[in-house]
Amino acid sequence: MKAFILNRLLSVIPVALGVVTLVFLIIHLTPGDPVEIMLGETAQAADKEELRRELGLDRPILEQYFSFLGKLAHGDLGNSLYTKRSVTESIKERYSATAQLALSSMFLAIIIAVPLGVIAAARKDTAIDNGAMAVSLIGVSIPSFCIGPLLILVFGIELQWFPVSGRGGLDSLVLPSVTLGTAMAAILSRLARSSVIEALNEDFITTARAKGVKERVILFRHALSNALIPVVTVAGLQLGALLAGAIITETIFAWPGIGRLTIQAINARDYPLTQGCVLTIALSYVLVNLVVDVLYTVIDPRVRQK
Amino acid sequence: MRTVPFALKLGAFLTIGFIAIAVFAPLVAPSGPLEQNLYEGLNGPDANHFLGQDRLGRDILSRIIYGSRVSLLVGFVTVSISFVIGTLLGAVAGYIGGRVDSFVMRLCDVFFAFPGILLAISVMAILGPSLTNVIVALSIMGWTSFARLARGQVLSLREREYVTAAESLGAGTPRIVFFHLLPNIMAPIIVEATFGIASAIVAEAGLSFLGLGVQAPTPSWGAMLSEGRQFLLIAPHLTIFPGLALMLVVMGVNFLGDGLRDALDPKRNISQRTV
């Protein structure tokens, strides 16, 4: 197992380097002059030249790349063009809000999806199963930017149960978490159902039934404990995707996270800040996937034995 | 006799229905998508405008009908580009193996390291908003899943007797890939393409919602949702109807993909028959 973990840790290095390189190339090798895009066509030539020098765009591309890597290794992502603040500091301030939103969405998705999937599996091919799976397919099909405004309309404006924007107490977390977590709940409930059905067909379940174990115990103790492993793995892997999904949810609910910062940076054509945000989200995704992969080997005894 | 699954029928009905609406938009739309009537701005649904009117008094139903053109165009064109690039790269990598395979797969790993539409957002941030750039950005995002799938399928086929027979008869790599491997790996790739269309439609709407996609006055469901958000309190129909249209088309394509997967997977059919 140690060798697997070490291999997995080493394999993340080229991917992370690839992500950094791709983000660098997107910014630097796209057609057109980035300085002109940032300042507009009507900007003075002297202003353009100053910004070009400030961003190091007047140097050869390889030199720019290695300088970018060197700064990144020291956690230096440059300064925002407009606020002049350090990009790293701006991201640090916002990161906890996004992490809170992603984690609460994941929690919500799991507590909805697992019971729904188990019930559907236990009542396979009945109206309950078909109904649960139809609901989950609808959940997968509704994008967050459709659910979010509808939740605001019903629970924020009509019923006035929850605040509709900003980050305050726990109640402000409810609508954004439901918005972000719905698709994940739908995916996990389908996975939980298929995993439980698969587990119910295993030999150890037949043995338990032959020994006269109650059906409820078989379902929850024997089948579910085995079916949970893939569900937990996919939930973990989806956590990284939630970080990106948060871009839209945070925009809808004016949630002060890194996703909203990304869109603000793009709209302001603040390239260093955009680059920093994209890089942070992508590298977080890589790291979360790595941790989940390693944890998977720890929690699944079958993988440990291999 | 095998019956067609209900999901496949419903999915095909919804998808073909939306394609027909998009193609015949000028015939089925009650008015032009850009026709304004400022005196009737934000009016709710009535006998003349079944789904109401937007801020500028434009007919929502007509804009949804014309908006389906953008959504479906982006969905189909993006997936076609991703399909061709991804399948070819994956199949060649799987067949040749070695360094080519390693290079293509590491490239996939890097693209896969970008979650959701983050890569498309980054590309749009640089290229600027336009329909062509949306297609470019989403194609850059979409090719990897086809490449991985095609490679996996080719790996399982390249040692088969008919491939060895073709090799021993002197067939070159292009001939084996195009005439012997690709036709045999198409079933799962077609299913993946169907789901890819749904993802591309959602991604386009998401980019337009964020103001990074198709620009006004071209009708786009994502942009309509974004505009509707500002008038949620006084004109919820601006948000509800484009949202419903988007949900229905995505659901239809997902049902179609689900149904096709069941229909094209012999193992699933056997297990369904024996259960």
Coordinates of C-alpha atoms in Angstrom, one line a residue:
Chain A
M1 CA 0.0 0.0 0.0
K2 CA 2.9 2.3 0.8
A3 CA 4.2 1.9 -2.7
F4 CA 0.8 2.8 -4.1
I5 CA 0.5 5.9 -2.0
L6 CA 4.0 7.0 -3.0
N7 CA 3.3 6.3 -6.7
R8 CA 0.1 8.3 -6.5
L9 CA 1.9 11.2 -4.7
L10 CA 4.6 11.2 -7.4
S11 CA 2.0 11.0 -10.3
V12 CA 0.4 14.2 -9.2
I13 CA 3.6 16.2 -9.8
P14 CA 3.5 16.1 -13.7
V15 CA -0.3 16.7 -13.7
A16 CA 0.1 19.8 -11.4
L17 CA 3.0 21.1 -13.6
G18 CA 0.8 20.5 -16.6
V19 CA -2.1 22.5 -15.1
V20 CA 0.3 25.3 -14.2
T21 CA 1.7 25.3 -17.8
L22 CA -1.7 25.2 -19.4
V23 CA -3.0 28.1 -17.3
F24 CA 0.2 30.0 -18.3
L25 CA -0.3 29.2 -22.0
I26 CA -3.9 30.2 -22.0
I27 CA -3.0 33.6 -20.8
H28 CA 0.2 34.1 -22.8
L29 CA -0.3 32.4 -26.1
T30 CA -3.8 33.4 -27.0
P31 CA -4.3 35.6 -30.1
G32 CA -4.2 39.3 -29.6
D33 CA -2.3 41.6 -27.2
P34 CA -3.3 40.9 -23.6
V35 CA -2.3 44.4 -22.6
E36 CA -4.6 45.9 -25.2
I37 CA -7.4 43.6 -24.0
M38 CA -6.8 44.7 -20.4
L39 CA -6.5 48.4 -21.0
G40 CA -8.7 48.7 -24.2
E41 CA -7.8 49.8 -27.7
T42 CA -7.8 53.5 -26.9
A43 CA -5.2 53.3 -24.1
Q44 CA -2.0 55.4 -24.5
A45 CA 1.0 53.6 -25.9
A46 CA 3.1 54.7 -22.8
D47 CA 0.5 53.1 -20.4
K48 CA 0.5 49.9 -22.5
E49 CA 4.3 49.8 -22.4
E50 CA 4.4 50.3 -18.6
L51 CA 1.9 47.5 -18.0
R52 CA 3.7 45.2 -20.4
R53 CA 6.9 45.8 -18.4
E54 CA 5.1 45.4 -15.1
L55 CA 3.7 42.1 -16.1
G56 CA 7.0 41.0 -17.7
L57 CA 5.3 40.5 -21.1
D58 CA 8.2 42.3 -22.8
R59 CA 10.5 39.4 -22.0
P60 CA 10.9 36.1 -24.0
I61 CA 8.1 33.6 -23.3
L62 CA 10.4 30.9 -21.8
E63 CA 11.9 33.5 -19.4
Q64 CA 8.4 34.6 -18.5
Y65 CA 7.4 30.9 -17.8
F66 CA 10.3 30.2 -15.6
S67 CA 9.9 33.4 -13.7
F68 CA 6.2 32.5 -13.2
L69 CA 7.1 29.0 -11.9
G70 CA 9.7 30.5 -9.5
K71 CA 7.3 33.0 -8.1
L72 CA 4.6 30.4 -7.8
A73 CA 6.9 28.1 -5.8
H74 CA 7.1 31.0 -3.3
G75 CA 3.3 31.4 -3.3
D76 CA 3.6 34.7 -5.2
L77 CA 0.8 35.0 -7.8
G78 CA 1.5 38.7 -8.5
N79 CA -0.7 41.7 -7.7
S80 CA -4.2 42.6 -8.8
L81 CA -4.1 45.2 -11.6
Y82 CA -6.9 47.2 -10.1
T83 CA -6.7 46.8 -6.3
K84 CA -2.9 46.4 -6.4
R85 CA -3.3 43.9 -3.6
S86 CA -1.5 40.6 -3.5
V87 CA -3.5 37.9 -5.5
T88 CA -2.5 35.3 -2.9
E89 CA -3.9 37.4 -0.1
S90 CA -7.2 38.0 -1.9
I91 CA -7.6 34.3 -2.6
K92 CA -6.8 33.4 1.0
E93 CA -9.6 35.7 2.2
R94 CA -12.1 34.1 -0.1
Y95 CA -11.1 30.5 0.0
S96 CA -12.8 29.6 3.3
A97 CA -16.2 30.7 2.1
T98 CA -15.9 28.4 -1.0
A99 CA -14.7 25.5 1.1
Q100 CA -17.6 26.0 3.5
L101 CA -20.1 26.0 0.7
A102 CA -18.6 23.0 -1.1
L103 CA -18.4 20.9 2.2
S104 CA -22.0 21.8 3.2
S105 CA -23.3 20.9 -0.3
M106 CA -21.5 17.6 -0.1
F107 CA -22.9 16.9 3.3
L108 CA -26.4 17.7 2.2
A109 CA -26.1 15.6 -1.0
I110 CA -24.9 12.6 1.0
I111 CA -27.7 12.7 3.6
I112 CA -30.3 12.9 0.8
A113 CA -28.7 10.6 -1.7
V114 CA -27.9 7.6 0.5
P115 CA -31.3 6.9 2.0
L116 CA -32.9 7.6 -1.4
G117 CA -30.6 5.1 -3.2
V118 CA -31.0 2.5 -0.5
I119 CA -34.8 2.7 -0.5
A120 CA -34.8 2.5 -4.3
A121 CA -32.5 -0.5 -4.3
A122 CA -34.6 -2.3 -1.6
R123 CA -37.8 -1.7 -3.7
K124 CA -36.1 -2.4 -7.0
D125 CA -38.4 -2.1 -10.1
T126 CA -41.4 -0.8 -8.1
A127 CA -43.1 2.5 -8.4
I128 CA -40.9 3.8 -5.5
D129 CA -37.7 2.9 -7.3
N130 CA -38.9 4.3 -10.6
G131 CA -40.1 7.5 -8.9
A132 CA -36.8 8.0 -7.0
M133 CA -34.7 7.5 -10.1
A134 CA -36.9 9.8 -12.1
V135 CA -36.5 12.5 -9.5
S136 CA -32.7 11.9 -9.5
L137 CA -32.6 12.2 -13.4
I138 CA -34.5 15.4 -13.1
G139 CA -32.0 16.5 -10.5
V140 CA -29.1 15.8 -12.8
S141 CA -30.8 17.7 -15.6
I142 CA -31.5 20.9 -13.8
P143 CA -28.5 23.2 -13.9
S144 CA -27.7 25.2 -10.8
F145 CA -28.6 28.5 -12.5
C146 CA -32.1 27.3 -13.0
I147 CA -32.6 25.9 -9.4
G148 CA -30.9 28.9 -7.7
P149 CA -33.3 31.6 -8.9
L150 CA -36.3 29.4 -8.3
L151 CA -35.2 28.7 -4.7
I152 CA -34.7 32.4 -4.2
L153 CA -38.2 33.0 -5.5
V154 CA -39.9 30.4 -3.4
F155 CA -37.9 30.3 -0.1
G156 CA -36.3 33.7 -0.1
I157 CA -39.0 36.0 -1.6
E158 CA -42.4 34.3 -1.1
L159 CA -41.9 32.4 2.1
Q160 CA -39.0 34.5 3.4
W161 CA -37.4 31.5 5.2
F162 CA -33.8 32.1 4.2
P163 CA -31.7 35.1 3.1
V164 CA -31.2 35.3 -0.6
S165 CA -27.7 36.7 -0.8
G166 CA -24.4 37.2 1.1
R167 CA -22.7 35.1 3.7
G168 CA -24.0 35.4 7.3
G169 CA -25.2 32.8 9.7
L170 CA -25.9 29.2 8.9
D171 CA -29.3 30.1 7.4
S172 CA -27.5 31.9 4.6
L173 CA -25.8 28.7 3.7
V174 CA -29.0 26.7 3.0
L175 CA -30.1 27.9 -0.4
P176 CA -26.6 28.0 -2.0
S177 CA -25.9 24.5 -0.6
V178 CA -29.1 23.1 -2.0
T179 CA -28.4 24.8 -5.3
L180 CA -24.9 23.4 -5.5
G181 CA -25.6 20.0 -4.0
T182 CA -28.7 19.0 -6.0
A183 CA -26.9 17.6 -9.0
M184 CA -24.4 15.8 -6.7
A185 CA -27.3 14.3 -4.7
A186 CA -28.9 13.0 -7.9
I187 CA -25.6 11.4 -9.1
L188 CA -24.9 9.8 -5.7
S189 CA -28.4 8.5 -5.3
R190 CA -28.1 6.6 -8.6
L191 CA -24.7 5.3 -7.6
A192 CA -26.0 4.3 -4.1
R193 CA -28.9 2.4 -5.7
S194 CA -26.7 0.5 -8.1
S195 CA -24.1 -0.3 -5.5
V196 CA -26.6 -1.6 -3.0
I197 CA -28.3 -3.7 -5.8
E198 CA -24.8 -5.1 -6.6
A199 CA -24.0 -5.8 -3.0
L200 CA -27.4 -7.6 -2.5
N201 CA -26.4 -10.1 -5.2
E202 CA -23.2 -11.1 -3.4
D203 CA -22.7 -14.5 -1.9
F204 CA -22.3 -13.1 1.7
I205 CA -25.8 -11.7 1.5
T206 CA -27.2 -15.1 0.4
T207 CA -25.3 -16.6 3.4
A208 CA -26.8 -14.1 5.7
R209 CA -30.3 -14.8 4.4
A210 CA -29.7 -18.5 4.8
K211 CA -28.7 -17.9 8.4
G212 CA -32.1 -16.2 8.9
V213 CA -30.7 -12.6 9.4
K214 CA -33.5 -10.0 9.2
E215 CA -33.9 -8.3 5.8
R216 CA -33.5 -4.8 7.5
V217 CA -30.2 -5.9 9.1
I218 CA -29.0 -7.3 5.7
L219 CA -29.9 -4.1 3.9
F220 CA -28.4 -1.6 6.4
R221 CA -25.5 -3.6 8.0
H222 CA -24.3 -5.9 5.3
A223 CA -25.2 -4.4 2.0
L224 CA -25.0 -0.7 2.8
S225 CA -21.6 -0.8 4.5
N226 CA -20.2 -2.4 1.4
A227 CA -22.1 -0.1 -1.0
L228 CA -20.9 3.0 0.8
I229 CA -17.3 2.7 -0.3
P230 CA -17.9 3.7 -4.0
V231 CA -20.4 6.3 -2.8
V232 CA -17.9 7.9 -0.5
T233 CA -15.2 7.8 -3.2
V234 CA -17.3 9.5 -5.8
A235 CA -18.5 12.0 -3.2
G236 CA -14.9 12.9 -2.4
L237 CA -14.1 13.2 -6.1
Q238 CA -17.1 15.4 -6.6
L239 CA -15.9 17.7 -3.9
G240 CA -13.3 19.0 -6.3
A241 CA -16.0 19.5 -9.0
L242 CA -18.1 21.4 -6.4
L243 CA -15.3 24.0 -6.1
A244 CA -15.7 24.8 -9.8
G245 CA -19.5 24.6 -9.7
A246 CA -19.4 27.2 -6.9
I247 CA -18.4 29.8 -9.6
I248 CA -22.1 29.9 -10.8
T249 CA -23.7 29.4 -7.4
E250 CA -21.6 32.1 -5.8
T251 CA -22.6 34.5 -8.6
I252 CA -26.3 33.8 -8.0
F253 CA -26.2 34.2 -4.3
A254 CA -23.5 36.9 -4.1
W255 CA -21.5 34.4 -1.9
P256 CA -18.1 35.9 -1.2
G257 CA -16.0 33.0 -2.4
I258 CA -13.2 32.3 -4.9
G259 CA -15.7 31.5 -7.7
R260 CA -17.3 35.0 -7.5
L261 CA -13.8 36.5 -7.3
T262 CA -13.0 34.7 -10.5
I263 CA -15.9 36.2 -12.3
Q264 CA -15.2 39.6 -10.9
A265 CA -11.6 39.3 -12.1
I266 CA -12.7 38.2 -15.6
N267 CA -15.2 41.1 -15.9
A268 CA -12.5 43.6 -14.7
R269 CA -10.0 42.0 -17.2
D270 CA -7.7 41.6 -14.2
Y271 CA -5.4 38.9 -15.7
P272 CA -3.1 38.2 -12.7
L273 CA -6.2 37.7 -10.4
T274 CA -8.0 35.6 -13.0
Q275 CA -4.9 33.4 -13.5
G276 CA -4.4 33.1 -9.7
C277 CA -8.1 32.1 -9.1
V278 CA -8.2 29.5 -12.0
L279 CA -4.9 28.0 -10.9
T280 CA -6.1 27.8 -7.2
I281 CA -9.3 26.0 -8.2
A282 CA -7.6 23.6 -10.6
L283 CA -4.8 22.7 -8.1
S284 CA -7.4 22.3 -5.3
Y285 CA -9.2 19.8 -7.5
V286 CA -6.0 17.9 -8.2
L287 CA -5.1 17.8 -4.5
V288 CA -8.6 16.8 -3.4
N289 CA -8.6 13.9 -5.9
L290 CA -5.2 12.8 -4.6
V291 CA -6.4 12.8 -1.0
V292 CA -9.6 10.9 -1.9
D293 CA -7.6 8.3 -3.9
V294 CA -5.2 7.7 -1.0
L295 CA -8.0 7.6 1.6
Y296 CA -9.8 5.0 -0.6
T297 CA -6.9 2.6 -0.2
V298 CA -7.0 3.2 3.6
I299 CA -10.8 2.7 4.0
D300 CA -11.3 -0.3 1.6
P301 CA -9.8 -3.4 3.1
R302 CA -9.9 -5.2 -0.3
V303 CA -7.6 -2.6 -1.8
R304 CA -5.3 -2.8 1.3
Q305 CA -5.0 -6.6 0.9
K306 CA -4.1 -6.2 -2.8
Chain B
M1 CA -39.3 -9.3 -29.8
R2 CA -37.4 -6.6 -28.0
T3 CA -39.3 -3.5 -27.0
V4 CA -37.9 0.0 -27.1
P5 CA -37.3 1.2 -23.5
F6 CA -39.6 4.0 -22.3
A7 CA -36.7 6.3 -21.4
L8 CA -35.4 6.0 -25.0
K9 CA -38.8 6.8 -26.5
L10 CA -39.3 9.8 -24.2
G11 CA -35.7 11.0 -24.8
A12 CA -36.0 10.7 -28.5
F13 CA -39.4 12.5 -28.5
L14 CA -38.1 15.4 -26.5
T15 CA -34.8 15.7 -28.5
I16 CA -36.4 15.4 -31.9
G17 CA -39.1 17.8 -30.8
F18 CA -36.6 20.4 -29.8
I19 CA -34.5 19.9 -33.0
A20 CA -37.7 20.4 -35.1
I21 CA -38.5 23.5 -33.1
A22 CA -35.0 24.9 -33.7
V23 CA -35.0 24.1 -37.4
F24 CA -38.5 25.5 -38.1
A25 CA -38.2 28.4 -35.6
P26 CA -39.3 31.0 -38.2
L27 CA -42.5 29.0 -38.9
V28 CA -43.4 28.1 -35.3
A29 CA -42.4 31.3 -33.4
P30 CA -45.3 33.7 -32.9
S31 CA -43.0 36.7 -33.6
G32 CA -39.4 37.6 -34.3
P33 CA -37.0 37.2 -31.3
L34 CA -35.9 40.8 -31.5
E35 CA -39.3 42.5 -32.0
Q36 CA -39.7 45.0 -29.2
N37 CA -42.8 46.6 -27.6
L38 CA -41.6 48.8 -24.8
Y39 CA -45.1 49.6 -23.6
E40 CA -45.7 46.0 -22.8
G41 CA -42.3 45.3 -21.0
L42 CA -42.4 42.6 -18.3
N43 CA -46.0 41.7 -19.0
G44 CA -47.0 38.3 -17.8
P45 CA -48.4 35.4 -19.9
D46 CA -51.6 36.3 -21.8
A47 CA -53.6 35.3 -24.9
N48 CA -51.2 37.2 -27.3
H49 CA -48.0 36.2 -25.5
F50 CA -48.4 32.7 -24.0
L51 CA -45.2 32.9 -21.9
G52 CA -45.2 36.7 -21.3
Q53 CA -42.8 39.4 -22.4
D54 CA -39.3 40.5 -21.3
R55 CA -38.0 43.9 -20.2
L56 CA -38.1 45.2 -23.8
G57 CA -41.5 43.7 -24.5
R58 CA -40.1 40.9 -26.6
D59 CA -42.1 37.7 -26.8
I60 CA -40.5 35.1 -24.4
L61 CA -41.9 32.1 -26.3
S62 CA -40.3 33.3 -29.5
R63 CA -37.0 34.0 -27.8
I64 CA -37.1 30.5 -26.2
I65 CA -37.8 29.0 -29.7
Y66 CA -34.9 30.9 -31.3
G67 CA -32.7 30.3 -28.3
S68 CA -33.1 26.5 -28.9
R69 CA -31.1 27.1 -32.1
V70 CA -28.1 28.4 -30.2
S71 CA -28.3 25.7 -27.5
L72 CA -28.6 22.8 -30.0
L73 CA -26.1 24.3 -32.4
V74 CA -23.5 24.6 -29.6
G75 CA -24.4 21.1 -28.3
F76 CA -24.1 19.3 -31.7
V77 CA -21.1 21.2 -33.1
T78 CA -19.1 21.1 -29.9
V79 CA -19.6 17.3 -29.5
S80 CA -18.9 16.7 -33.2
I81 CA -15.5 18.5 -32.9
S82 CA -14.7 16.8 -29.5
F83 CA -15.9 13.4 -30.9
V84 CA -13.6 13.6 -34.0
I85 CA -10.5 14.9 -32.2
G86 CA -10.9 12.8 -29.0
T87 CA -11.9 9.5 -30.7
L88 CA -9.1 9.7 -33.3
L89 CA -6.4 10.6 -30.7
G90 CA -7.6 8.0 -28.3
A91 CA -7.8 5.2 -30.9
V92 CA -4.4 6.0 -32.3
A93 CA -2.9 6.2 -28.8
G94 CA -4.4 2.9 -27.8
Y95 CA -3.4 1.1 -30.9
I96 CA 0.2 2.4 -31.2
G97 CA 0.9 2.4 -27.4
G98 CA 4.3 3.4 -26.0
R99 CA 5.3 7.1 -26.0
V100 CA 2.4 8.3 -28.1
D101 CA -0.1 6.7 -25.7
S102 CA 1.7 8.1 -22.7
F103 CA 1.8 11.6 -24.2
V104 CA -1.9 11.6 -25.1
M105 CA -2.9 10.2 -21.7
R106 CA -0.8 12.7 -19.7
L107 CA -2.4 15.5 -21.9
C108 CA -5.8 14.1 -20.9
D109 CA -4.8 14.0 -17.2
V110 CA -3.9 17.7 -17.4
F111 CA -7.2 18.7 -19.1
F112 CA -9.1 16.4 -16.6
A113 CA -7.5 18.3 -13.8
F114 CA -9.7 21.3 -14.7
P115 CA -13.1 20.7 -13.0
G116 CA -16.4 21.4 -14.6
I117 CA -16.5 24.5 -16.9
L118 CA -13.5 26.1 -15.3
L119 CA -11.3 25.6 -18.4
A120 CA -14.1 26.9 -20.7
I121 CA -14.4 30.0 -18.4
S122 CA -10.7 30.6 -18.6
V123 CA -10.6 30.3 -22.4
M124 CA -13.7 32.6 -22.7
A125 CA -12.0 35.1 -20.4
I126 CA -9.2 35.5 -22.8
L127 CA -10.9 35.0 -26.2
G128 CA -13.9 37.2 -25.3
P129 CA -17.6 36.3 -25.6
S130 CA -19.0 35.1 -28.9
L131 CA -20.8 32.0 -30.3
T132 CA -17.7 30.8 -32.1
N133 CA -15.5 31.2 -29.0
V134 CA -18.1 29.3 -26.9
I135 CA -17.8 26.4 -29.4
V136 CA -13.9 26.6 -29.3
A137 CA -13.8 26.7 -25.5
L138 CA -16.2 23.8 -25.0
S139 CA -14.5 21.7 -27.6
I140 CA -11.2 22.2 -25.8
M141 CA -13.0 21.0 -22.7
G142 CA -14.8 18.0 -24.2
W143 CA -12.3 16.0 -26.3
T144 CA -10.6 14.2 -23.4
S145 CA -13.6 12.0 -22.4
F146 CA -13.8 10.7 -25.9
A147 CA -10.0 10.1 -26.1
R148 CA -10.0 8.1 -22.8
L149 CA -13.0 6.0 -23.8
A150 CA -11.7 5.3 -27.3
R151 CA -8.3 4.3 -26.0
G152 CA -9.8 1.9 -23.4
Q153 CA -12.0 0.3 -26.1
V154 CA -9.1 0.0 -28.6
L155 CA -6.8 -1.5 -25.9
S156 CA -9.4 -4.3 -25.4
L157 CA -9.7 -4.9 -29.1
R158 CA -6.1 -4.5 -30.5
E159 CA -5.1 -8.1 -29.6
R160 CA -8.2 -9.7 -31.3
E161 CA -7.7 -12.1 -34.1
Y162 CA -9.2 -9.9 -36.8
V163 CA -6.7 -7.1 -36.0
T164 CA -3.8 -9.5 -36.1
A165 CA -5.1 -10.9 -39.4
A166 CA -5.3 -7.4 -40.9
E167 CA -1.7 -6.7 -39.6
S168 CA -0.4 -9.9 -41.1
L169 CA -2.0 -9.0 -44.4
G170 CA 0.0 -5.8 -44.4
A171 CA -2.6 -3.3 -43.4
G172 CA -1.1 0.0 -42.1
T173 CA -2.1 1.9 -38.9
P174 CA -4.6 4.2 -40.6
R175 CA -6.4 1.3 -42.3
I176 CA -6.6 -0.7 -39.1
V177 CA -7.7 2.3 -37.0
F178 CA -10.3 3.5 -39.5
F179 CA -11.7 0.3 -40.9
H180 CA -11.2 -2.3 -38.2
L181 CA -11.1 -0.6 -34.8
L182 CA -13.3 2.5 -35.0
P183 CA -16.4 0.7 -36.4
N184 CA -16.2 -1.7 -33.5
I185 CA -15.8 0.8 -30.7
M186 CA -18.6 3.2 -31.8
A187 CA -21.5 2.0 -29.5
P188 CA -20.1 3.3 -26.2
I189 CA -18.8 6.4 -27.9
I190 CA -22.2 7.3 -29.4
V191 CA -23.7 7.0 -25.9
E192 CA -20.9 9.3 -24.5
A193 CA -21.6 11.7 -27.3
T194 CA -25.3 11.9 -26.3
F195 CA -24.4 12.8 -22.8
G196 CA -21.8 15.2 -24.1
I197 CA -24.5 17.1 -26.0
A198 CA -26.4 17.6 -22.8
S199 CA -23.2 18.8 -21.0
A200 CA -22.4 21.2 -23.8
I201 CA -25.9 22.7 -23.8
V202 CA -25.7 23.2 -20.0
A203 CA -22.2 24.6 -20.3
E204 CA -23.2 27.1 -23.0
A205 CA -26.1 28.3 -20.9
G206 CA -23.8 28.6 -17.9
L207 CA -21.3 30.7 -19.8
S208 CA -24.1 32.9 -21.2
F209 CA -25.6 33.2 -17.7
L210 CA -22.2 34.5 -16.4
G211 CA -22.1 36.9 -19.4
L212 CA -19.2 35.0 -21.0
G213 CA -21.2 33.3 -23.8
V214 CA -23.5 34.4 -26.6
Q215 CA -24.0 38.2 -26.5
A216 CA -27.2 40.2 -26.7
P217 CA -29.4 40.6 -28.6
T218 CA -29.0 37.0 -29.8
P219 CA -31.5 34.9 -27.8
S220 CA -29.8 32.4 -25.5
W221 CA -31.5 30.5 -22.6
G222 CA -28.6 31.2 -20.2
A223 CA -28.6 34.9 -21.0
M224 CA -32.4 35.0 -20.6
L225 CA -32.1 33.4 -17.2
S226 CA -29.4 35.9 -16.2
E227 CA -31.6 38.8 -17.2
G228 CA -34.7 37.2 -15.5
R229 CA -32.8 37.1 -12.2
Q230 CA -32.9 40.9 -12.0
F231 CA -36.7 40.9 -12.2
L232 CA -37.4 37.8 -10.1
L233 CA -39.7 39.6 -7.8
I234 CA -41.9 41.3 -10.3
A235 CA -41.6 39.0 -13.4
P236 CA -40.7 35.5 -12.4
H237 CA -41.9 34.2 -15.8
L238 CA -38.6 35.6 -17.3
T239 CA -36.7 33.0 -15.2
I240 CA -39.2 30.1 -15.0
F241 CA -39.8 29.4 -18.8
P242 CA -36.2 29.5 -20.1
G243 CA -35.3 27.4 -17.1
L244 CA -38.0 24.9 -18.0
A245 CA -37.0 24.7 -21.6
L246 CA -33.4 24.1 -20.7
M247 CA -34.4 21.4 -18.2
L248 CA -36.6 19.7 -20.7
V249 CA -34.0 19.5 -23.5
V250 CA -31.2 18.4 -21.1
M251 CA -33.6 15.8 -19.6
G252 CA -34.6 14.6 -23.1
V253 CA -30.9 14.2 -24.2
N254 CA -30.0 12.4 -20.9
F255 CA -33.0 10.1 -21.2
L256 CA -31.9 9.4 -24.8
G257 CA -28.3 8.6 -23.6
D258 CA -29.6 6.4 -20.8
G259 CA -31.9 4.5 -23.2
L260 CA -29.2 4.2 -25.9
R261 CA -26.8 2.8 -23.2
D262 CA -29.3 0.2 -22.2
A263 CA -30.2 -0.6 -25.8
L264 CA -26.6 -0.9 -27.0
D265 CA -25.1 -2.8 -24.0
P266 CA -25.8 -6.5 -24.5
K267 CA -24.8 -7.2 -20.8
R268 CA -27.5 -4.9 -19.5
N269 CA -30.1 -6.5 -21.8
I270 CA -29.2 -10.0 -20.6
S271 CA -29.3 -8.9 -16.9
Q272 CA -32.6 -7.2 -17.5
R273 CA -34.1 -10.3 -19.1
T274 CA -32.8 -12.6 -16.4
V275 CA -33.8 -10.5 -13.4

